[in-house]
Backbone as a printed PyTorch tensor [residue, N CA C, xyz], in Angstrom:
tensor([[[ 97.3520,  77.8880,  95.0350],
         [ 97.5080,  79.2290,  94.5670],
         [ 96.1970,  79.9780,  94.5470]],

        [[ 95.2750,  79.4730,  95.2220],
         [ 94.0420,  80.2130,  95.3180],
         [ 94.2080,  81.2840,  96.3710]],

        [[ 93.3730,  82.2900,  96.2900],
         [ 93.5030,  83.4060,  97.2180],
         [ 92.8990,  83.0510,  98.5720]],

        [[ 92.7980,  84.0600,  99.4060],
         [ 92.3570,  83.8370, 100.7790],
         [ 90.9440,  83.2670, 100.8540]],

        [[ 90.1470,  83.4710,  99.8200],
         [ 88.7910,  82.9340,  99.8470],
         [ 88.7690,  81.4750,  99.4110]],

        [[ 89.9020,  80.9490,  98.9630],
         [ 90.0310,  79.5610,  98.5350],
         [ 89.0870,  79.1960,  97.3980]],

        [[ 88.7130,  80.1560,  96.5770],
         [ 87.8880,  79.8720,  95.4160],
         [ 88.7690,  79.3920,  94.2850]],

        [[ 88.3600,  78.3080,  93.6700],
         [ 89.0820,  77.7650,  92.5270],
         [ 88.7040,  78.5770,  91.2880]],

        [[ 89.6780,  78.9810,  90.4770],
         [ 89.3580,  79.7450,  89.2720],
         [ 88.4800,  78.9240,  88.3200]],

        [[ 87.5560,  79.5880,  87.6610],
         [ 86.6940,  78.9220,  86.6880],
         [ 87.1060,  79.3770,  85.2930]],

        [[ 88.2210,  78.8360,  84.8300],
         [ 88.7430,  79.2130,  83.5250],
         [ 87.7920,  78.8270,  82.3980]],

        [[ 87.1240,  77.7090,  82.5480],
         [ 86.1920,  77.2710,  81.5010],
         [ 85.0820,  78.2990,  81.3070]],

        [[ 84.5100,  78.7720,  82.3950],
         [ 83.4650,  79.7970,  82.3160],
         [ 83.9990,  81.0500,  81.6270]],

        [[ 85.1970,  81.4610,  82.0070],
         [ 85.7900,  82.6590,  81.4240],
         [ 85.9800,  82.5090,  79.9150]],

        [[ 86.4770,  81.3500,  79.4910],
         [ 86.6990,  81.1290,  78.0670],
         [ 85.3820,  81.0510,  77.3020]],

        [[ 84.3940,  80.4000,  77.8820],
         [ 83.0760,  80.3080,  77.2150],
         [ 82.4860,  81.7030,  77.0340]],

        [[ 82.6070,  82.5440,  78.0600],
         [ 82.1030,  83.9240,  77.9660],
         [ 82.8050,  84.6920,  76.8480]],

        [[ 84.0550,  84.3310,  76.6040],
         [ 84.8200,  84.9900,  75.5460],
         [ 84.5600,  84.3500,  74.1770]],

        [[ 83.6800,  83.3400,  74.1540],
         [ 83.3340,  82.7060,  72.8840],
         [ 84.3230,  81.6580,  72.4180]],

        [[ 85.1640,  81.1720,  73.3290],
         [ 86.1750,  80.1810,  72.9780],
         [ 85.5880,  78.7770,  73.1270]],

        [[ 85.8420,  77.9480,  72.1240],
         [ 85.3620,  76.5650,  72.1600],
         [ 86.1840,  75.7720,  73.1840]],

        [[ 85.5030,  74.9610,  73.9740],
         [ 86.1690,  74.1620,  75.0050],
         [ 86.2630,  72.7200,  74.5080]],

        [[ 87.4430,  72.3460,  74.0820],
         [ 87.6800,  70.9750,  73.6300],
         [ 87.9750,  70.0900,  74.8370]],

        [[ 87.9740,  68.7910,  74.6180],
         [ 88.2830,  67.8480,  75.6900],
         [ 89.6940,  68.1270,  76.2290]],

        [[ 90.6580,  68.3510,  75.3190],
         [ 92.0330,  68.6140,  75.7440],
         [ 92.1260,  69.9090,  76.5450]],

        [[ 91.4470,  70.9350,  76.0650],
         [ 91.4910,  72.2200,  76.7690],
         [ 90.8580,  72.0920,  78.1480]],

        [[ 89.7920,  71.3090,  78.2540],
         [ 89.1270,  71.1050,  79.5480],
         [ 90.0980,  70.4750,  80.5500]],

        [[ 90.9040,  69.5170,  80.1040],
         [ 91.9100,  68.8910,  80.9740],
         [ 92.9160,  69.9450,  81.4390]],

        [[ 93.4000,  70.7570,  80.5150],
         [ 94.3830,  71.7970,  80.8730],
         [ 93.8040,  72.7970,  81.8640]],

        [[ 92.5630,  73.1950,  81.6500],
         [ 91.9380,  74.1700,  82.5450],
         [ 91.7850,  73.6180,  83.9560]],

        [[ 91.4610,  72.3370,  84.0550],
         [ 91.3300,  71.7130,  85.3750],
         [ 92.6890,  71.6330,  86.0770]],

        [[ 93.7170,  71.2640,  85.3250],
         [ 95.0670,  71.2000,  85.8950],
         [ 95.4820,  72.5720,  86.4150]],

        [[ 95.2320,  73.6070,  85.6350],
         [ 95.5870,  74.9610,  86.0650],
         [ 94.7910,  75.3920,  87.2870]],

        [[ 93.5180,  75.0910,  87.2960],
         [ 92.6720,  75.4870,  88.4260],
         [ 93.1090,  74.8150,  89.7160]],

        [[ 93.6390,  73.5970,  89.6030],
         [ 94.0720,  72.8450,  90.7860],
         [ 95.5210,  73.1240,  91.1740]],

        [[ 96.2650,  73.8050,  90.3170],
         [ 97.6920,  74.0230,  90.5600],
         [ 97.9220,  74.8350,  91.8270]],

        [[ 98.7780,  74.3300,  92.6810],
         [ 99.1440,  75.0410,  93.8960],
         [100.5580,  75.5830,  93.7950]],

        [[101.0800,  75.6080,  92.5790],
         [102.4580,  76.0330,  92.3610],
         [102.5030,  76.9750,  91.1670]],

        [[103.6750,  77.1700,  90.6130],
         [103.8920,  78.0270,  89.4500],
         [104.4490,  77.1500,  88.3240]],

        [[103.6310,  76.3190,  87.7040],
         [104.1590,  75.3930,  86.7030],
         [104.5460,  76.1040,  85.4110]],

        [[105.5450,  75.5450,  84.7290],
         [105.8710,  76.0350,  83.3910],
         [105.0740,  75.2040,  82.3860]],

        [[105.1710,  75.5450,  81.1100],
         [104.3830,  74.8550,  80.0810],
         [104.7160,  73.3680,  80.0120]],

        [[105.9830,  73.0110,  80.1710],
         [106.3600,  71.5980,  80.1230],
         [105.7660,  70.8210,  81.2930]],

        [[105.7200,  71.4330,  82.4600],
         [105.1290,  70.7650,  83.6210],
         [103.6260,  70.6010,  83.4330]],

        [[102.9700,  71.6170,  82.8940],
         [101.5350,  71.5110,  82.6080],
         [101.3070,  70.3920,  81.5860]],

        [[102.1450,  70.3540,  80.5540],
         [102.0510,  69.3070,  79.5330],
         [102.2550,  67.9210,  80.1530]],

        [[103.2500,  67.7970,  81.0340],
         [103.5100,  66.5100,  81.6850],
         [102.2970,  66.0530,  82.4890]],

        [[101.7240,  66.9610,  83.2830],
         [100.5510,  66.6240,  84.0830],
         [ 99.3640,  66.2470,  83.1920]],

        [[ 99.1770,  67.0140,  82.1150],
         [ 98.0500,  66.7610,  81.2180],
         [ 98.2100,  65.4310,  80.4860]],

        [[ 99.4330,  65.0980,  80.1120],
         [ 99.6900,  63.8610,  79.3640],
         [ 99.3490,  62.6130,  80.1700]],

        [[ 99.4140,  62.7100,  81.4780],
         [ 99.0500,  61.5500,  82.2960],
         [ 97.5430,  61.3220,  82.2960]],

        [[ 96.7880,  62.3600,  81.9350],
         [ 95.3300,  62.2660,  81.8870],
         [ 94.8390,  61.9980,  80.4630]],

        [[ 95.4350,  62.6980,  79.5010],
         [ 95.0200,  62.5780,  78.1020],
         [ 96.2630,  62.6580,  77.2120]],

        [[ 96.6540,  61.5310,  76.6680],
         [ 97.8820,  61.4620,  75.8700],
         [ 97.7640,  62.1730,  74.5220]],

        [[ 96.5680,  62.6170,  74.1530],
         [ 96.4010,  63.3080,  72.8680],
         [ 96.7070,  64.8000,  72.9630]],

        [[ 96.9310,  65.3040,  74.1610],
         [ 97.2290,  66.7320,  74.3290],
         [ 98.6360,  67.0140,  73.8260]],

        [[ 98.7510,  68.0550,  73.0110],
         [100.0550,  68.4280,  72.4700],
         [100.6110,  69.6290,  73.2340]],

        [[101.9140,  69.7840,  73.1390],
         [102.5640,  70.9300,  73.7820],
         [102.0640,  72.2340,  73.1610]],

        [[101.7890,  72.2210,  71.8610],
         [101.2910,  73.4460,  71.2240],
         [ 99.9150,  73.8310,  71.7710]],

        [[ 99.0870,  72.8390,  72.1230],
         [ 97.7850,  73.1340,  72.7490],
         [ 98.0010,  73.8000,  74.1010]],

        [[ 98.9960,  73.3380,  74.8410],
         [ 99.3170,  73.9620,  76.1340],
         [ 99.7100,  75.4180,  75.9100]],

        [[100.6330,  75.6630,  74.9820],
         [101.0900,  77.0330,  74.7370],
         [ 99.9540,  77.9360,  74.2730]],

        [[ 99.1090,  77.4440,  73.3660],
         [ 97.9930,  78.2640,  72.8760],
         [ 97.0180,  78.5950,  74.0020]],

        [[ 96.7320,  77.6110,  74.8410],
         [ 95.7930,  77.8280,  75.9430],
         [ 96.3640,  78.8110,  76.9550]],

        [[ 97.6510,  78.6750,  77.2780],
         [ 98.2720,  79.5890,  78.2320],
         [ 98.2700,  81.0160,  77.6820]],

        [[ 98.5840,  81.1680,  76.4030],
         [ 98.6000,  82.5030,  75.7860],
         [ 97.2030,  83.1230,  75.8220]],

        [[ 96.1990,  82.3230,  75.5280],
         [ 94.8180,  82.7950,  75.5550],
         [ 94.4200,  83.2580,  76.9560]],

        [[ 94.7120,  82.4350,  77.9660],
         [ 94.3740,  82.7910,  79.3490],
         [ 95.1520,  84.0300,  79.8100]],

        [[ 96.4050,  84.1360,  79.3780],
         [ 97.2040,  85.3090,  79.7400],
         [ 96.6260,  86.5690,  79.1000]],

        [[ 96.2520,  86.4840,  77.8330],
         [ 95.6760,  87.6190,  77.1220],
         [ 94.3760,  88.0810,  77.7770]],

        [[ 93.5970,  87.1150,  78.2750],
         [ 92.3330,  87.4340,  78.9430],
         [ 92.5490,  87.9830,  80.3510]],

        [[ 93.7580,  87.8580,  80.8870],
         [ 94.0410,  88.3220,  82.2430],
         [ 93.6900,  87.3070,  83.3170]],

        [[ 93.4420,  86.0560,  82.9180],
         [ 93.0700,  85.0170,  83.8790],
         [ 94.2750,  84.4290,  84.6000]],

        [[ 95.4410,  84.4920,  83.9650],
         [ 96.6750,  84.0010,  84.5800],
         [ 97.7630,  85.0450,  84.4060]],

        [[ 98.7840,  84.9380,  85.2440],
         [ 99.9740,  85.7720,  85.1120],
         [101.1160,  84.8900,  84.6340]],

        [[101.8850,  85.4240,  83.7310],
         [103.0740,  84.7480,  83.2270],
         [104.2770,  85.3950,  83.8950]],

        [[105.1300,  84.5680,  84.4850],
         [106.3460,  85.0710,  85.1290],
         [107.5590,  84.4970,  84.4110]],

        [[108.4460,  85.3550,  84.0260],
         [109.6880,  84.9140,  83.4080],
         [110.7900,  85.0810,  84.4470]],

        [[110.7980,  84.1850,  85.4280],
         [111.8100,  84.2680,  86.4650],
         [113.1790,  84.0330,  85.8390]],

        [[114.1260,  84.8160,  86.2740],
         [115.4880,  84.7810,  85.7430],
         [116.0570,  83.3600,  85.6800]],

        [[116.5960,  83.0120,  84.5260],
         [117.2820,  81.7390,  84.3980],
         [116.3850,  80.5370,  84.2150]],

        [[115.1140,  80.7400,  83.9410],
         [114.2290,  79.5990,  83.7840],
         [113.1240,  79.8760,  82.7860]],

        [[112.3300,  78.8590,  82.4980],
         [111.2210,  79.0500,  81.5600],
         [110.0980,  79.8610,  82.1960]],

        [[109.2280,  80.4090,  81.3750],
         [108.0750,  81.1470,  81.8770],
         [107.2190,  80.2130,  82.7250]],

        [[106.7550,  80.7410,  83.8400],
         [105.8950,  79.9770,  84.7490],
         [104.6030,  80.7550,  84.9260]],

        [[103.5530,  80.0420,  85.3230],
         [102.2250,  80.6350,  85.3450],
         [101.5750,  80.4910,  86.7140]],

        [[100.7000,  81.4690,  87.0270],
         [ 99.9210,  81.3960,  88.2570],
         [ 98.5850,  82.0810,  88.0320]],

        [[ 97.6250,  81.7750,  88.9000],
         [ 96.3000,  82.3720,  88.8400],
         [ 96.4090,  83.8830,  88.9890]],

        [[ 95.6140,  84.6080,  88.2470],
         [ 95.6230,  86.0710,  88.3440],
         [ 94.7870,  86.5650,  89.5060]],

        [[ 93.8670,  85.7490,  89.9760],
         [ 93.0230,  86.1770,  91.0900],
         [ 93.8030,  86.0870,  92.3920]],

        [[ 93.3440,  86.8030,  93.3640],
         [ 93.9870,  86.7150,  94.6710],
         [ 94.6620,  88.0100,  95.0580]],

        [[ 95.0980,  88.0290,  96.2740],
         [ 95.7470,  89.1960,  96.8480],
         [ 97.1420,  89.3650,  96.2570]],

        [[ 97.5450,  90.6120,  96.1150],
         [ 98.8850,  90.8940,  95.6060],
         [ 99.9340,  90.2200,  96.4860]],

        [[100.9670,  89.6960,  95.8620],
         [102.0800,  89.1040,  96.6000],
         [103.3420,  89.2360,  95.7500]],

        [[104.4670,  89.0100,  96.3640],
         [105.7510,  89.0540,  95.6870],
         [106.3510,  87.6590,  95.7090]],

        [[107.5060,  87.5070,  95.0750],
         [108.1120,  86.1780,  94.9390],
         [109.5730,  86.1770,  95.3620]],

        [[109.9660,  85.1040,  96.0170],
         [111.3620,  84.8100,  96.3210],
         [111.6760,  83.5070,  95.5990]],

        [[112.6770,  83.5420,  94.7290],
         [113.0250,  82.3670,  93.9380],
         [114.3180,  81.7840,  94.4890]],

        [[114.2620,  80.5180,  94.8900],
         [115.4350,  79.8060,  95.3950],
         [116.2790,  79.3940,  94.1880]],

        [[117.4690,  79.9510,  94.0800],
         [118.3330,  79.6940,  92.9210],
         [118.8550,  78.2690,  92.8570]],

        [[118.8660,  77.5660,  93.9790],
         [119.3640,  76.1950,  93.9860],
         [118.2900,  75.1750,  93.6450]],

        [[117.0740,  75.4080,  94.1190],
         [116.0090,  74.4190,  93.9240],
         [114.9800,  74.8250,  92.8770]],

        [[114.9200,  76.1110,  92.5620],
         [113.8920,  76.6000,  91.6500],
         [112.5650,  76.8470,  92.3420]],

        [[112.4840,  76.5740,  93.6480],
         [111.2480,  76.8110,  94.3830],
         [110.8820,  78.2900,  94.3220]],

        [[109.5890,  78.5600,  94.2390],
         [109.0740,  79.9240,  94.2550],
         [108.2750,  80.0930,  95.5350]],

        [[108.7010,  81.0210,  96.3570],
         [108.0280,  81.2830,  97.6190],
         [107.2630,  82.5900,  97.4560]],

        [[105.9500,  82.5180,  97.6250],
         [105.1330,  83.7190,  97.5900],
         [105.1730,  84.3550,  98.9750]],

        [[105.2500,  85.6710,  99.0130],
         [105.1920,  86.3520, 100.3000],
         [104.5410,  87.7110, 100.1320]],

        [[104.0690,  88.2250, 101.2160],
         [103.5030,  89.5670, 101.2560],
         [104.0890,  90.2730, 102.4580]],

        [[104.5670,  91.4780, 102.2350],
         [105.1410,  92.2570, 103.3140],
         [104.5190,  93.6470, 103.3210]],

        [[103.8030,  93.9550, 104.3800],
         [103.2220,  95.2860, 104.5110],
         [104.3070,  96.3540, 104.5680]],

        [[105.4340,  96.0190, 105.1920],
         [106.5460,  96.9860, 105.2710],
         [107.0760,  97.3180, 103.8860]],

        [[107.2640,  96.3030, 103.0510],
         [107.7600,  96.5430, 101.6900],
         [106.7560,  97.3690, 100.8980]],

        [[105.4750,  97.0330, 101.0260],
         [104.4420,  97.7810, 100.3060],
         [104.4350,  99.2510, 100.7280]],

        [[104.5320,  99.5070, 102.0350],
         [104.5560, 100.8930, 102.5140],
         [105.8020, 101.6190, 102.0170]],

        [[106.9430, 100.9420, 102.0440],
         [108.1900, 101.5630, 101.5890],
         [108.1210, 101.9100, 100.0990]],

        [[107.5720, 101.0280,  99.3020],
         [107.4320, 101.3120,  97.8660],
         [106.5420, 102.5260,  97.6360]],

        [[105.4330, 102.5870,  98.3670],
         [104.5350, 103.7380,  98.2440],
         [105.2350, 105.0270,  98.6700]],

        [[105.9990, 104.9460,  99.7600],
         [106.7230, 106.1180, 100.2660],
         [107.7430, 106.6080,  99.2440]],

        [[108.4980, 105.6940,  98.6610],
         [109.5080, 106.0680,  97.6600],
         [108.8380, 106.6980,  96.4440]],

        [[107.7760, 106.0730,  95.9520],
         [107.0740, 106.6170,  94.7870],
         [106.5420, 108.0200,  95.0930]],

        [[105.9540, 108.1870,  96.2710],
         [105.4100, 109.4880,  96.6680],
         [106.5020, 110.5510,  96.7290]],

        [[107.6470, 110.2030,  97.3300],
         [108.7610, 111.1550,  97.4290],
         [109.2630, 111.5690,  96.0550]],

        [[109.1310, 110.6830,  95.0780],
         [109.5840, 110.9870,  93.7180],
         [108.4700, 111.5810,  92.8620]],

        [[107.2930, 111.7530,  93.4690],
         [106.1800, 112.3640,  92.7610],
         [105.3690, 111.3980,  91.9100]],

        [[105.3790, 110.1280,  92.2730],
         [104.6480, 109.1250,  91.4970],
         [103.6200, 108.4060,  92.3420]],

        [[102.6460, 107.8450,  91.6510],
         [101.6830, 106.9360,  92.2500],
         [101.9050, 105.5790,  91.5830]],

        [[102.1020, 104.5400,  92.3790],
         [102.3480, 103.2100,  91.8250],
         [101.0630, 102.6810,  91.1970]],

        [[101.1760, 102.2690,  89.9470],
         [100.0480, 101.6940,  89.2340],
         [100.1570, 100.1730,  89.2600]],

        [[101.3670,  99.6800,  89.1490],
         [101.6190,  98.2350,  89.1440],
         [103.0830,  98.0280,  89.5090]],

        [[103.3530,  96.9340,  90.1730],
         [104.7530,  96.5690,  90.4060],
         [104.8570,  95.0680,  90.5680]],

        [[106.0700,  94.6000,  90.3860],
         [106.3720,  93.1810,  90.5680],
         [107.7320,  93.1100,  91.2460]],

        [[107.7780,  92.4160,  92.3690],
         [109.0260,  92.2690,  93.0960],
         [109.4250,  90.7990,  93.0810]],

        [[110.6240,  90.5430,  92.5970],
         [111.1730,  89.1920,  92.5750],
         [112.5280,  89.2350,  93.2670]],

        [[112.6620,  88.4390,  94.3030],
         [113.9270,  88.3150,  95.0060],
         [114.5270,  86.9630,  94.6460]],

        [[115.8170,  86.9170,  94.4320],
         [116.5170,  85.6770,  94.0990],
         [117.5360,  85.4080,  95.1890]],

        [[117.5320,  84.1850,  95.7130],
         [118.4550,  83.9150,  96.8020],
         [118.7570,  82.4460,  96.9980]],

        [[119.6700,  82.2420,  97.9300],
         [120.0790,  80.9020,  98.3410],
         [120.0270,  80.8440,  99.8540]],

        [[119.6800,  79.6860, 100.3730],
         [119.7380,  79.4940, 101.8160],
         [121.1920,  79.2890, 102.2050]],

        [[121.5900,  79.8220, 103.3610],
         [122.9630,  79.5850, 103.8260],
         [123.2000,  78.0870, 103.9880]],

        [[124.3880,  77.6530, 103.6750],
         [124.6930,  76.2160, 103.7300],
         [125.2860,  75.7930, 105.0520]],

        [[125.5060,  76.7600, 105.9270],
         [126.0760,  76.4050, 107.2280],
         [125.0810,  75.6090, 108.0340]],

        [[125.5520,  74.6050, 108.6730],
         [124.7050,  73.7440, 109.5030],
         [124.1410,  74.5480, 110.6830]],

        [[122.8410,  74.4160, 110.8790],
         [122.2080,  75.0580, 112.0270],
         [121.9420,  76.5360, 111.8470]],

        [[122.1750,  77.0680, 110.6570],
         [121.9500,  78.4960, 110.4300],
         [120.5020,  78.6970, 109.9970]],

        [[119.7590,  79.4890, 110.7510],
         [118.3620,  79.7510, 110.4260],
         [118.1390,  81.2550, 110.3900]],

        [[117.6180,  81.7290, 109.2720],
         [117.2860,  83.1460, 109.1950],
         [116.0570,  83.4130, 110.0450]],

        [[116.0760,  84.5150, 110.7430],
         [114.9320,  84.9690, 111.5280],
         [114.4300,  83.9150, 112.4970]],

        [[115.2970,  83.3880, 113.3140],
         [114.8550,  82.4100, 114.3100],
         [113.8310,  83.0580, 115.2230]],

        [[112.8780,  82.2490, 115.6340],
         [111.8610,  82.7360, 116.5510],
         [110.6870,  83.3990, 115.8540]],

        [[110.5330,  83.2090, 114.5630],
         [109.3940,  83.7840, 113.8460],
         [109.8230,  84.9440, 112.9880]],

        [[108.9160,  85.3940, 112.1510],
         [109.3210,  86.4390, 111.2200],
         [109.1430,  87.8380, 111.7790]],

        [[108.2230,  88.0760, 112.6430],
         [108.0950,  89.3490, 113.3250],
         [108.1320,  90.5790, 112.4520]],

        [[108.3680,  90.4240, 111.1650],
         [108.4950,  91.5790, 110.2910],
         [107.2660,  91.8580, 109.4640]],

        [[106.1540,  91.2140, 109.7710],
         [104.9330,  91.4980, 109.0620],
         [104.8570,  90.8740, 107.6800]],

        [[105.6270,  89.8290, 107.4380],
         [105.5720,  89.1900, 106.1210],
         [105.0470,  87.7680, 106.2730]],

        [[104.4040,  87.2960, 105.2150],
         [103.8110,  85.9690, 105.2330],
         [104.3250,  85.1630, 104.0550]],

        [[105.1470,  84.1290, 104.2930],
         [105.6670,  83.3340, 103.1840],
         [104.7410,  82.1690, 102.8440]],

        [[104.8370,  81.7010, 101.5880],
         [104.0970,  80.5190, 101.1650],
         [104.8570,  79.8660, 100.0280]],

        [[105.3890,  78.6480, 100.2540],
         [106.1320,  77.9110,  99.2460],
         [105.1640,  77.3850,  98.2110]],

        [[105.4330,  77.6550,  96.9250],
         [104.5430,  77.1760,  95.8740],
         [105.2620,  76.4640,  94.7450]],

        [[106.5680,  76.5080,  94.6910],
         [107.3860,  75.8870,  93.6380],
         [107.1040,  76.3370,  92.2660]]])
């Protein structure tokens, strides 16, 4: 989940600058988040952390996530029908497609969608300050059915992150 520059977020530095004490447990959580290539929920972060340090509590996970969210270091997503999931705040803007059957989260960017949103806002007399696009879908179950065979050609770039 790092951006195009592939820089790993330095959450520890950010928290220290904010005057937050870095405990051993918090350091484990920050490393897990920095290495995350997906959109884990608090229970998944807790599960990963528990394999490294069994003294980490779920409440420590929640407090740390809330702190990072408040600082703007992570984004919290409440995808429909599931627990809140988290991702790095750094990086290029992207949207999400959520697979309703698997729970996978596919990040994508579409220049066409971005232009259309700007065009609609302009026609209505607005300037977009922020937006979030979440698409929910299922893959067709028919054998041999592939959407957009031969490439995407539509100027969008998908990335599966779960």
